[in-house]
Amino acid sequence: MNIPEELKYTKDHEWLKIEGDVCTIGITDFAQDHLTDVVFVELPEVGDRAEAGKTIATVESVKAVSDVFSPVTGEVVGVNEALPDEPEKVNEDPYGDGWMVKIKMENPAETEALLNAEEYEKHCESGD
Amino acid sequence: MSRIVIIGLGAGGFAAVLSARKTDRNAEIVVIDEKDYDLMHPCGIPYLIEGAIGSVGNLKHDLNLPGMRVAHYKNYRAMQIDRANKIVTSRNIFSGEDQDVSYDKLIISTGSIPVIPPVDGIKEFIGKGVFTAVDPEDAEHIRKMSRTAPCAVVLGAGAIGLEIASALSDNGCEVTVVEMLDHAFPKALDPDMAKLLHEYLEEKGIVLKMGSRVEGVQGGECLDKVIVDGEEVPCKFLILGAGARPNVELAKNAGIETGPLGIATDKSMLTSDKDIYAIGDCAQTYQMISGEPGIMPLSTVAYKQGTVAGASAAGADIAFPGIIGAFVSKVGEMEVASVGMNMEAAKKAGYEPVFGKIKDSSRPDWYPNGKEINLKVIVDKVSRKVLGAQAVGFSGAAWRINVVSASIYSGHTVDQLGEIELAYCPPVSQTYDALTKAADLAARKIR
């Protein structure tokens, strides 16, 4: 299982890449593996408001419909336009081409409570 | 009593004979054809090369023409049509003797001519390593060569080219496929679907050179190598599968109107002359979805058009509904099928296409040995109408495409396609089948 060192994670299996006050969000390798083949991704629109803990996107595989929760509050400043036509990128490259949303954070301190790679790995192993 | 003359006995000409006879028991029916047997099945050639079909004799088929009271000018080539006097002058290809055949209604089914690419020296090697793969005798020869000669090049990554490439590879030959455009089945598949086929062929050990041309051929008595993108590729034989052009000369010389794609015809397959029909690979007809001029060199289309022309010539009033282009090819174990427009064609025709795509298994995941099947359904964002579909996989590509073909024929929206009830049984299909999934995914994008 791939858990890049430099990213932050949530217990709901989202990852965050923080660059200044903007963070990029996607789902982890663990999550995509459990979902199996992703066939549909529903994304917000640029300008939408994101609220920490609320749904920001939906990921569907043939057998499941899963919410992606925003780990932070702020404004959606970018969405991965390639995903509606190529949802398989979420499986193929979850931390790269499979990214979902970019959010301009109102309160970057929100990210301090998130898991680091080591903590996230433990969380996955614990099976919670 | 009406006299119906049919030039060319292929799938279309044969259908015209049957249909004319069914429509009018008394019509005089005459066939003019060059072959020294009745019917040939060119689509079987790759499978003859592969060995699935025992011998060349299986691809040649004699019909009971005398039993149907059909006069047959065998080994005759139609040389000229005198429309004023309604006479076809035909020549015996062996004796050179000319014969005038008069008609009341004429059906032109002259087919197509394989394209020989403009490569220096290529013509000198025809029959000595270069083959067009339309002659069953050639196919027999190719089969033998493929088991002894180590390397071959196939020009053209369409159905005939890839089916033959796969057969040669199975026979132990090193095969390189050269295609001018950037992916296999360029008119039928989108690049993402063609990629699945590319991967399969490469796994089989076939070398693919896409966006490439054969620039030269070299050899002594026989072919030795071809030049592709400036590089030498060892090659004991070269198969030309680079398409065919409609054989319109006879009609054109008689002053019958031709369009950019072939002999111009209307919905009854009538040409600009009200007593002359044209059918099959030589006939320009129209696309069912867009109504635009079209041509589809498939035996299924020729057969339908022959049925229409034969019946019309015998006095019935029926129409050809237009072409949708339903097709399937089996390349090795992989089935490739499509119908209607691909994304590029849909954009060109002015639609706003969106697609639903799924990689799935032919069977439920709890039933063993399900086969991979990839489905892509293309729909118009504005009207929600189904425009086309592509299936690539190892089981059930054709039946799924046939459902979409019926759906397009019926003018369905993507929602209606998704509503169609499909047959289910675990060893055969899934409760929620790949086809329905792909349709639903396309619908989701435009909700």
Coordinates of C-alpha atoms in Angstrom, one line a residue:
Chain A
M1 CA 0.0 0.0 0.0
N2 CA 1.3 3.4 -1.0
I3 CA 1.2 6.1 1.6
P4 CA 3.4 9.1 0.6
E5 CA 5.3 10.7 3.4
E6 CA 4.7 14.3 2.4
L7 CA 0.9 14.1 2.5
K8 CA -1.7 14.5 5.3
Y9 CA -4.5 12.0 5.7
T10 CA -8.0 11.7 7.2
K11 CA -9.5 8.7 9.0
D12 CA -12.0 8.6 6.1
H13 CA -9.2 7.9 3.7
E14 CA -8.8 11.2 2.0
W15 CA -5.3 12.7 1.4
L16 CA -4.3 16.4 1.4
K17 CA -1.4 18.1 -0.2
I18 CA -0.9 21.5 1.4
E19 CA 0.7 24.3 -0.6
G20 CA 0.4 27.7 1.3
D21 CA -3.3 28.2 1.9
V22 CA -4.5 25.9 -0.9
C23 CA -4.8 22.1 -0.4
T24 CA -5.4 19.4 -3.0
I25 CA -7.6 16.5 -2.0
G26 CA -8.1 13.0 -3.3
I27 CA -8.7 9.5 -2.0
T28 CA -5.9 7.2 -0.8
D29 CA -4.5 4.1 -2.4
F30 CA -6.2 2.1 0.4
A31 CA -9.6 3.7 -0.4
Q32 CA -9.3 3.1 -4.2
D33 CA -8.3 -0.5 -3.6
H34 CA -11.4 -1.1 -1.4
L35 CA -13.7 0.7 -3.8
T36 CA -12.4 -1.5 -6.8
D37 CA -12.9 0.0 -10.2
V38 CA -14.1 3.6 -10.0
V39 CA -16.7 4.2 -12.7
F40 CA -18.0 7.7 -11.8
V41 CA -16.8 10.7 -9.9
E42 CA -19.1 13.6 -9.1
L43 CA -17.2 16.8 -8.3
P44 CA -18.3 20.2 -7.0
E45 CA -17.9 23.3 -9.1
V46 CA -15.3 25.9 -8.8
G47 CA -16.6 28.6 -6.4
D48 CA -18.6 26.1 -4.3
R49 CA -18.1 26.3 -0.6
A50 CA -16.4 23.4 1.2
E51 CA -17.1 22.7 4.8
A52 CA -14.9 20.5 7.0
G53 CA -16.6 17.1 7.5
K54 CA -19.2 17.7 4.8
T55 CA -19.4 15.9 1.4
I56 CA -17.3 17.5 -1.3
A57 CA -17.4 14.8 -4.0
T58 CA -18.9 11.3 -4.6
V59 CA -17.0 8.3 -5.9
E60 CA -18.8 5.4 -7.4
S61 CA -17.7 1.9 -8.2
V62 CA -20.0 -0.7 -9.6
K63 CA -20.9 -1.9 -6.1
A64 CA -20.6 1.2 -4.0
V65 CA -21.4 4.9 -3.8
S66 CA -19.0 6.6 -1.4
D67 CA -18.8 10.2 -0.2
V68 CA -15.6 12.1 -0.1
F69 CA -15.5 14.5 2.9
S70 CA -13.8 17.8 2.8
P71 CA -11.1 17.9 5.6
V72 CA -11.1 21.7 5.6
T73 CA -13.4 24.7 5.2
G74 CA -12.9 27.1 2.3
E75 CA -13.7 27.7 -1.3
V76 CA -13.3 25.2 -4.2
V77 CA -10.7 26.8 -6.5
G78 CA -10.1 23.8 -8.8
V79 CA -11.6 20.4 -9.8
N80 CA -10.0 17.7 -11.8
E81 CA -11.9 18.1 -15.1
A82 CA -10.4 14.8 -16.5
L83 CA -12.1 12.6 -14.0
P84 CA -15.7 12.5 -15.4
D85 CA -14.3 11.0 -18.6
E86 CA -11.5 9.0 -17.0
P87 CA -12.5 8.0 -13.6
E88 CA -10.1 5.1 -13.8
K89 CA -7.3 7.6 -13.0
V90 CA -8.5 7.4 -9.3
N91 CA -7.4 3.8 -9.3
E92 CA -4.4 4.2 -11.5
D93 CA -2.8 7.2 -9.8
P94 CA -4.7 8.2 -6.7
Y95 CA -2.1 10.7 -5.4
G96 CA -1.4 12.1 -8.9
D97 CA -3.7 12.3 -11.9
G98 CA -6.5 11.0 -9.7
W99 CA -6.7 14.2 -7.5
M100 CA -10.2 15.6 -7.1
V101 CA -10.5 19.0 -5.6
K102 CA -8.4 22.1 -4.7
I103 CA -9.6 24.2 -1.8
K104 CA -8.5 27.6 -0.7
M105 CA -8.5 27.2 3.1
E106 CA -10.1 29.7 5.4
N107 CA -8.4 28.3 8.5
P108 CA -5.2 26.4 7.6
A109 CA -4.9 25.5 11.3
E110 CA -7.7 22.9 10.6
T111 CA -5.0 20.7 9.0
E112 CA -3.0 20.4 12.2
A113 CA -5.4 17.7 13.5
L114 CA -4.9 15.5 10.4
L115 CA -2.9 12.3 10.4
N116 CA 0.6 12.0 9.1
A117 CA 1.7 9.1 6.9
E118 CA 2.8 6.9 9.9
E119 CA -0.4 7.6 11.8
Y120 CA -2.5 6.9 8.7
E121 CA -0.8 3.6 8.1
K122 CA -1.5 2.5 11.7
H123 CA -5.1 3.6 11.2
C124 CA -5.5 1.4 8.1
E125 CA -3.9 -1.5 9.9
S126 CA -6.2 -1.1 12.8
G127 CA -9.1 -1.7 10.5
D128 CA -11.2 1.1 11.9
Chain B
M1 CA -42.2 -10.5 -68.3
S2 CA -39.5 -8.4 -66.7
R3 CA -35.8 -9.2 -67.2
I4 CA -33.5 -8.4 -64.3
V5 CA -29.8 -8.5 -64.8
I6 CA -27.4 -8.5 -61.9
I7 CA -23.7 -7.7 -62.4
G8 CA -21.5 -9.2 -59.7
L9 CA -22.3 -12.2 -57.5
G10 CA -21.2 -11.4 -54.0
A11 CA -23.4 -11.1 -50.8
G12 CA -25.4 -8.2 -52.4
G13 CA -25.8 -9.9 -55.8
F14 CA -26.9 -13.1 -54.2
A15 CA -29.4 -11.4 -52.0
A16 CA -30.8 -9.6 -55.0
V17 CA -31.2 -12.9 -56.9
L18 CA -33.2 -14.4 -53.9
S19 CA -35.2 -11.3 -53.3
A20 CA -36.1 -10.8 -57.0
R21 CA -37.2 -14.4 -57.3
K22 CA -39.3 -14.3 -54.1
T23 CA -41.0 -11.1 -55.3
D24 CA -41.7 -12.3 -58.9
R25 CA -41.9 -16.0 -59.6
N26 CA -41.8 -15.3 -63.3
A27 CA -39.2 -12.7 -63.7
E28 CA -36.3 -13.5 -65.9
I29 CA -33.1 -13.2 -63.8
V30 CA -29.6 -13.1 -65.3
V31 CA -26.3 -13.0 -63.4
I32 CA -23.0 -11.8 -65.0
D33 CA -20.0 -12.7 -62.9
E34 CA -16.2 -13.2 -63.4
K35 CA -15.5 -16.0 -61.0
D36 CA -15.5 -19.6 -62.1
Y37 CA -17.6 -20.6 -59.1
D38 CA -20.7 -18.9 -57.7
L39 CA -20.1 -17.3 -54.4
M40 CA -17.0 -16.6 -52.3
H41 CA -16.8 -15.6 -48.6
P42 CA -14.0 -13.1 -48.3
C43 CA -14.6 -12.5 -44.6
G44 CA -13.5 -16.1 -44.0
I45 CA -10.0 -15.6 -45.4
P46 CA -8.3 -14.8 -42.1
Y47 CA -9.7 -17.9 -40.6
L48 CA -8.6 -20.0 -43.6
I49 CA -5.1 -18.6 -43.0
E50 CA -5.4 -19.4 -39.3
G51 CA -6.5 -23.0 -40.1
A52 CA -10.0 -22.8 -38.5
I53 CA -11.4 -23.4 -41.9
G54 CA -10.1 -26.6 -43.5
S55 CA -9.6 -25.7 -47.1
V56 CA -10.1 -23.0 -49.7
G57 CA -13.1 -25.0 -51.0
N58 CA -15.0 -24.1 -47.8
L59 CA -14.9 -20.5 -48.8
K60 CA -16.3 -21.1 -52.3
H61 CA -19.9 -21.9 -52.5
D62 CA -22.0 -23.1 -55.4
L63 CA -25.6 -22.0 -55.5
N64 CA -28.6 -23.7 -57.1
L65 CA -29.0 -21.0 -59.7
P66 CA -30.4 -23.3 -62.4
G67 CA -32.9 -24.5 -59.9
M68 CA -34.0 -20.9 -59.3
R69 CA -34.2 -20.4 -63.1
V70 CA -31.4 -17.9 -63.0
A71 CA -29.2 -17.6 -66.2
H72 CA -25.6 -17.3 -65.2
Y73 CA -22.9 -15.8 -67.4
K74 CA -20.0 -17.4 -65.5
N75 CA -16.5 -16.0 -66.2
Y76 CA -18.0 -12.9 -67.9
R77 CA -16.9 -9.4 -67.1
A78 CA -19.4 -6.6 -67.8
M79 CA -17.6 -4.2 -70.1
Q80 CA -20.1 -1.5 -70.8
I81 CA -23.7 -0.5 -70.3
D82 CA -25.6 0.9 -73.2
R83 CA -28.4 2.7 -71.3
A84 CA -30.2 3.9 -74.4
N85 CA -30.7 0.4 -75.7
K86 CA -30.6 -1.3 -72.2
I87 CA -27.8 -3.7 -73.1
V88 CA -24.8 -4.8 -71.0
T89 CA -21.9 -5.9 -73.1
S90 CA -20.0 -8.7 -71.4
R91 CA -16.7 -10.4 -72.2
N92 CA -15.7 -13.9 -71.5
I93 CA -12.4 -13.5 -69.5
F94 CA -10.9 -16.6 -71.1
S95 CA -12.1 -16.6 -74.7
G96 CA -12.5 -12.8 -75.1
E97 CA -15.8 -13.4 -76.8
D98 CA -18.4 -10.6 -76.3
Q99 CA -22.0 -11.2 -75.4
D100 CA -24.8 -8.6 -75.3
V101 CA -27.2 -9.1 -72.4
S102 CA -30.4 -7.0 -72.5
Y103 CA -32.2 -5.9 -69.4
D104 CA -35.3 -4.2 -68.2
K105 CA -33.8 -3.6 -64.7
L106 CA -30.1 -3.7 -64.0
I107 CA -28.5 -4.2 -60.6
I108 CA -24.8 -3.1 -60.4
S109 CA -22.9 -5.0 -57.7
T110 CA -19.3 -4.5 -58.8
G111 CA -17.9 -4.3 -55.3
S112 CA -14.5 -2.8 -54.5
I113 CA -10.9 -3.0 -55.5
P114 CA -8.2 -3.3 -52.9
V115 CA -6.0 -0.3 -52.5
I116 CA -2.4 -0.9 -53.5
P117 CA -0.5 1.8 -51.7
P118 CA 1.8 4.0 -53.8
V119 CA 5.1 2.4 -52.7
D120 CA 8.0 2.1 -55.2
G121 CA 8.3 -1.4 -56.5
I122 CA 5.4 -2.8 -54.7
K123 CA 3.5 -3.9 -57.8
E124 CA 6.5 -6.0 -59.0
F125 CA 6.2 -8.2 -55.9
I126 CA 2.5 -8.8 -56.2
G127 CA 2.1 -12.6 -56.0
K128 CA 5.8 -12.9 -55.0
G129 CA 5.4 -11.9 -51.4
V130 CA 2.9 -9.1 -51.6
F131 CA -0.8 -10.2 -51.3
T132 CA -4.1 -8.3 -51.2
A133 CA -5.9 -11.0 -49.2
V134 CA -9.1 -11.0 -51.3
D135 CA -8.3 -14.1 -53.3
P136 CA -8.9 -17.4 -51.5
E137 CA -6.1 -19.0 -53.5
D138 CA -3.8 -16.4 -52.1
A139 CA -5.0 -17.2 -48.6
E140 CA -4.1 -20.8 -49.1
H141 CA -0.7 -19.8 -50.2
I142 CA -0.3 -17.3 -47.3
R143 CA -1.3 -20.1 -44.8
K144 CA 1.5 -22.3 -46.1
M145 CA 4.0 -19.5 -46.1
S146 CA 3.1 -18.4 -42.6
R147 CA 4.1 -21.9 -41.3
T148 CA 7.5 -21.8 -43.0
A149 CA 8.5 -18.2 -43.6
P150 CA 9.5 -16.5 -40.4
C151 CA 8.3 -12.9 -40.7
A152 CA 5.5 -10.9 -42.2
V153 CA 4.2 -7.3 -42.4
V154 CA 0.5 -6.5 -42.5
L155 CA -0.4 -3.1 -43.8
G156 CA -3.6 -1.7 -42.3
A157 CA -5.0 -2.2 -38.8
G158 CA -8.6 -2.7 -39.8
A159 CA -10.6 -5.9 -39.4
I160 CA -9.0 -7.9 -42.3
G161 CA -5.5 -6.7 -41.4
L162 CA -5.6 -7.5 -37.8
E163 CA -7.5 -10.8 -38.2
I164 CA -4.8 -11.9 -40.6
A165 CA -2.0 -10.5 -38.4
S166 CA -3.3 -12.6 -35.5
A167 CA -3.6 -15.7 -37.6
L168 CA -0.1 -15.3 -38.9
S169 CA 1.2 -14.9 -35.4
D170 CA -0.6 -18.0 -34.2
N171 CA 1.0 -19.9 -37.1
G172 CA 4.4 -19.0 -35.7
C173 CA 5.2 -15.9 -37.8
E174 CA 6.9 -12.7 -36.5
V175 CA 4.3 -10.1 -37.4
T176 CA 4.6 -6.3 -37.7
V177 CA 1.4 -4.3 -38.3
V178 CA 1.9 -0.9 -40.0
E179 CA -1.0 1.6 -39.8
M180 CA -1.0 5.1 -41.2
L181 CA -3.4 6.4 -38.6
D182 CA -2.7 6.4 -34.9
H183 CA -4.8 3.5 -33.8
A184 CA -6.4 0.3 -34.8
F185 CA -10.0 0.4 -36.3
P186 CA -9.6 4.1 -36.7
K187 CA -13.1 4.6 -38.1
A188 CA -14.9 2.4 -35.5
L189 CA -13.0 2.8 -32.2
D190 CA -11.9 5.7 -30.1
P191 CA -8.3 5.7 -29.1
D192 CA -9.0 4.6 -25.5
M193 CA -10.8 1.5 -26.7
A194 CA -8.3 0.7 -29.4
K195 CA -5.6 0.8 -26.8
L196 CA -7.1 -2.3 -25.2
L197 CA -6.7 -4.1 -28.5
H198 CA -3.1 -2.8 -28.9
E199 CA -2.2 -4.1 -25.5
Y200 CA -3.6 -7.5 -26.4
L201 CA -1.8 -7.7 -29.7
E202 CA 1.5 -6.7 -28.2
E203 CA 1.1 -9.3 -25.5
K204 CA 0.7 -11.8 -28.3
G205 CA 4.1 -10.6 -29.6
I206 CA 2.8 -8.6 -32.6
V207 CA 4.7 -5.5 -33.3
L208 CA 2.5 -2.4 -33.9
K209 CA 3.7 0.6 -35.8
M210 CA 0.9 3.1 -35.7
G211 CA 1.1 6.5 -37.5
S212 CA 3.6 4.8 -39.8
R213 CA 3.9 4.0 -43.5
V214 CA 5.6 1.4 -45.6
E215 CA 8.0 3.5 -47.6
G216 CA 9.7 0.8 -49.7
V217 CA 9.9 -2.9 -50.5
Q218 CA 13.1 -4.8 -51.3
G219 CA 14.1 -8.2 -52.4
G220 CA 15.4 -10.3 -55.3
E221 CA 13.2 -13.0 -56.7
C222 CA 11.0 -12.7 -53.7
L223 CA 10.3 -10.1 -51.0
D224 CA 13.0 -9.8 -48.4
K225 CA 12.3 -6.6 -46.4
V226 CA 10.1 -3.5 -46.2
I227 CA 11.1 0.0 -45.1
V228 CA 9.0 1.4 -42.4
D229 CA 9.7 4.9 -41.0
G230 CA 13.2 4.7 -42.5
E231 CA 14.0 1.3 -40.8
E232 CA 14.3 -2.0 -42.5
V233 CA 11.9 -4.7 -41.3
P234 CA 12.6 -8.2 -42.4
C235 CA 9.6 -9.5 -44.3
K236 CA 9.0 -12.6 -46.4
F237 CA 5.5 -11.5 -47.2
L238 CA 3.4 -8.3 -47.0
I239 CA -0.3 -8.4 -46.7
L240 CA -2.2 -5.4 -47.9
G241 CA -5.2 -4.7 -45.7
A242 CA -5.2 -0.9 -46.4
G243 CA -8.8 -0.8 -47.5
A244 CA -10.5 -0.8 -50.9
R245 CA -12.0 1.7 -53.2
P246 CA -15.5 1.3 -54.7
N247 CA -15.4 -0.1 -58.2
V248 CA -17.5 2.5 -60.0
E249 CA -15.9 2.6 -63.5
L250 CA -18.6 0.6 -65.3
A251 CA -21.3 2.9 -63.9
K252 CA -19.3 6.1 -64.4
N253 CA -18.5 5.3 -68.0
A254 CA -22.2 4.8 -68.6
G255 CA -22.9 8.3 -67.4
I256 CA -24.5 7.1 -64.1
E257 CA -24.1 9.7 -61.3
T258 CA -21.4 9.0 -58.8
G259 CA -20.8 10.7 -55.4
P260 CA -17.6 11.2 -53.5
L261 CA -18.1 7.7 -51.9
G262 CA -19.5 5.6 -54.7
I263 CA -22.4 5.2 -57.2
A264 CA -25.1 7.6 -55.9
T265 CA -28.3 5.8 -54.9
D266 CA -31.6 6.7 -53.3
K267 CA -33.6 4.8 -50.6
S268 CA -34.6 2.1 -53.1
M269 CA -31.0 1.7 -54.1
L270 CA -31.9 3.3 -57.5
T271 CA -29.1 5.2 -59.3
S272 CA -29.6 8.4 -61.4
D273 CA -31.0 6.0 -64.0
K274 CA -34.5 4.8 -63.0
D275 CA -33.9 1.3 -64.3
I276 CA -30.5 0.8 -62.7
Y277 CA -29.7 0.0 -59.1
A278 CA -26.4 -0.1 -57.3
I279 CA -25.7 -2.1 -54.1
G280 CA -22.9 -3.1 -51.8
D281 CA -19.3 -1.9 -51.7
C282 CA -19.7 0.2 -54.9
A283 CA -22.8 2.1 -53.8
Q284 CA -23.0 5.3 -51.9
T285 CA -26.0 5.3 -49.7
Y286 CA -26.8 7.3 -46.5
Q287 CA -26.2 7.2 -42.8
M288 CA -29.2 6.3 -40.8
I289 CA -28.5 8.6 -37.9
S290 CA -27.4 11.8 -39.7
G291 CA -29.0 11.2 -43.1
E292 CA -25.6 12.2 -44.6
P293 CA -24.1 10.3 -47.5
G294 CA -22.3 7.1 -46.4
I295 CA -20.8 3.8 -47.6
M296 CA -20.2 0.8 -45.5
P297 CA -18.3 -2.1 -47.1
L298 CA -19.8 -4.9 -45.0
S299 CA -21.4 -8.0 -46.4
T300 CA -24.3 -7.5 -44.0
V301 CA -25.1 -4.1 -45.6
A302 CA -24.6 -5.4 -49.1
Y303 CA -27.0 -8.2 -48.4
K304 CA -29.7 -5.8 -47.1
Q305 CA -29.2 -3.5 -50.1
G306 CA -29.4 -6.5 -52.4
T307 CA -32.7 -7.6 -50.9
V308 CA -34.1 -4.1 -51.4
A309 CA -32.8 -3.7 -55.0
G310 CA -33.9 -7.2 -56.0
A311 CA -37.4 -6.7 -54.7
S312 CA -37.7 -3.2 -56.1
A313 CA -36.4 -4.4 -59.5
A314 CA -39.1 -7.1 -59.4
G315 CA -41.8 -4.5 -58.7
A316 CA -42.0 -4.3 -54.9
D317 CA -41.9 -1.0 -53.0
I318 CA -39.4 -1.3 -50.2
A319 CA -36.6 1.0 -48.9
F320 CA -33.2 0.6 -47.4
P321 CA -33.2 2.2 -43.9
G322 CA -29.7 3.6 -44.1
I323 CA -26.5 2.3 -42.6
I324 CA -25.6 2.2 -38.8
G325 CA -22.4 0.2 -39.3
A326 CA -22.8 -2.6 -36.8
F327 CA -19.7 -4.7 -37.0
V328 CA -17.7 -7.3 -35.1
S329 CA -14.2 -8.6 -35.6
K330 CA -12.5 -11.4 -33.8
V331 CA -8.8 -10.9 -33.5
G332 CA -7.3 -13.9 -31.7
E333 CA -9.4 -14.3 -28.7
M334 CA -10.4 -10.7 -28.5
E335 CA -13.8 -9.5 -29.8
V336 CA -14.0 -6.0 -31.2
A337 CA -17.4 -4.6 -32.0
S338 CA -18.9 -1.2 -32.7
V339 CA -22.0 0.5 -34.1
G340 CA -22.8 4.0 -35.1
M341 CA -20.5 6.9 -34.5
N342 CA -17.3 7.1 -32.5
M343 CA -16.5 10.3 -30.5
E344 CA -14.7 11.9 -33.4
A345 CA -17.3 11.1 -36.0
A346 CA -20.0 12.4 -33.6
K347 CA -18.2 15.7 -33.1
K348 CA -17.7 16.1 -36.9
A349 CA -21.4 15.5 -37.4
G350 CA -22.2 18.4 -35.1
Y351 CA -23.3 16.5 -32.0
E352 CA -22.1 17.2 -28.5
P353 CA -21.1 13.6 -27.6
V354 CA -20.6 12.3 -24.1
F355 CA -19.9 8.7 -23.2
G356 CA -20.3 6.2 -20.5
K357 CA -17.6 3.6 -20.2
I358 CA -17.1 0.5 -18.1
K359 CA -14.6 -2.3 -17.7
D360 CA -16.5 -5.3 -16.5
S361 CA -16.8 -9.0 -16.4
S362 CA -19.1 -11.0 -18.6
R363 CA -20.2 -13.0 -15.6
P364 CA -20.9 -12.1 -11.9
D365 CA -17.7 -12.0 -9.9
W366 CA -18.9 -15.0 -7.8
Y367 CA -19.1 -17.2 -11.0
P368 CA -15.8 -18.6 -12.2
N369 CA -14.0 -17.7 -15.4
G370 CA -15.8 -14.4 -16.3
K371 CA -14.2 -12.7 -19.3
E372 CA -13.2 -9.1 -19.4
I373 CA -15.6 -6.9 -21.4
N374 CA -15.2 -3.2 -22.0
L375 CA -18.2 -1.2 -23.1
K376 CA -18.4 2.5 -24.2
V377 CA -21.8 4.0 -25.1
I378 CA -21.8 7.4 -26.9
V379 CA -24.8 9.7 -26.7
D380 CA -25.7 13.3 -27.7
K381 CA -25.8 15.7 -24.8
V382 CA -28.5 17.8 -26.3
S383 CA -31.0 15.2 -27.6
R384 CA -29.9 12.4 -25.3
K385 CA -30.1 10.1 -28.3
V386 CA -27.8 7.1 -28.6
L387 CA -25.2 7.7 -31.3
G388 CA -22.9 4.7 -31.0
A389 CA -21.2 2.1 -28.9
Q390 CA -17.9 0.2 -28.8
A391 CA -17.2 -3.2 -27.2
V392 CA -13.8 -4.7 -26.7
G393 CA -13.3 -7.9 -24.7
F394 CA -13.3 -11.6 -24.6
S395 CA -17.0 -12.5 -24.4
G396 CA -20.3 -11.1 -25.7
A397 CA -19.1 -8.0 -27.6
A398 CA -21.4 -8.6 -30.5
W399 CA -24.7 -9.2 -28.6
R400 CA -24.2 -6.0 -26.6
I401 CA -23.5 -4.0 -29.8
N402 CA -26.5 -5.6 -31.5
V403 CA -28.7 -4.3 -28.7
V404 CA -27.3 -0.8 -29.2
S405 CA -27.8 -1.2 -33.0
A406 CA -31.5 -1.9 -32.4
S407 CA -31.7 1.0 -30.0
I408 CA -30.2 3.4 -32.5
Y409 CA -32.5 2.0 -35.2
S410 CA -35.4 2.8 -32.9
G411 CA -34.2 6.3 -32.2
H412 CA -33.8 5.6 -28.5
T413 CA -32.5 8.1 -26.0
V414 CA -29.8 6.8 -23.6
D415 CA -32.4 6.5 -20.9
Q416 CA -34.4 4.1 -23.1
L417 CA -31.3 2.1 -23.8
G418 CA -30.8 1.8 -20.1
E419 CA -34.3 0.6 -19.6
I420 CA -34.1 -2.3 -22.0
E421 CA -34.5 -5.6 -20.2
L422 CA -31.5 -7.9 -20.9
A423 CA -31.4 -11.7 -20.4
Y424 CA -29.5 -12.9 -17.4
C425 CA -28.0 -16.2 -16.3
P426 CA -24.7 -16.4 -14.3
P427 CA -22.6 -18.3 -16.9
V428 CA -23.8 -15.9 -19.6
S429 CA -24.3 -12.4 -18.2
Q430 CA -24.8 -10.2 -15.2
T431 CA -27.9 -8.9 -13.4
Y432 CA -26.7 -5.4 -14.0
D433 CA -24.9 -5.9 -17.2
A434 CA -21.9 -3.9 -18.6
L435 CA -24.1 -2.5 -21.4
T436 CA -26.7 -1.1 -19.0
K437 CA -24.0 0.2 -16.7
A438 CA -22.3 2.1 -19.6
A439 CA -25.6 3.5 -20.7
D440 CA -26.4 4.6 -17.1
L441 CA -23.0 6.2 -16.7
A442 CA -23.5 8.2 -19.9
A443 CA -27.0 9.3 -18.8
R444 CA -25.5 10.4 -15.4
K445 CA -23.2 12.8 -17.1
I446 CA -26.0 14.7 -18.8
R447 CA -28.5 14.7 -16.0

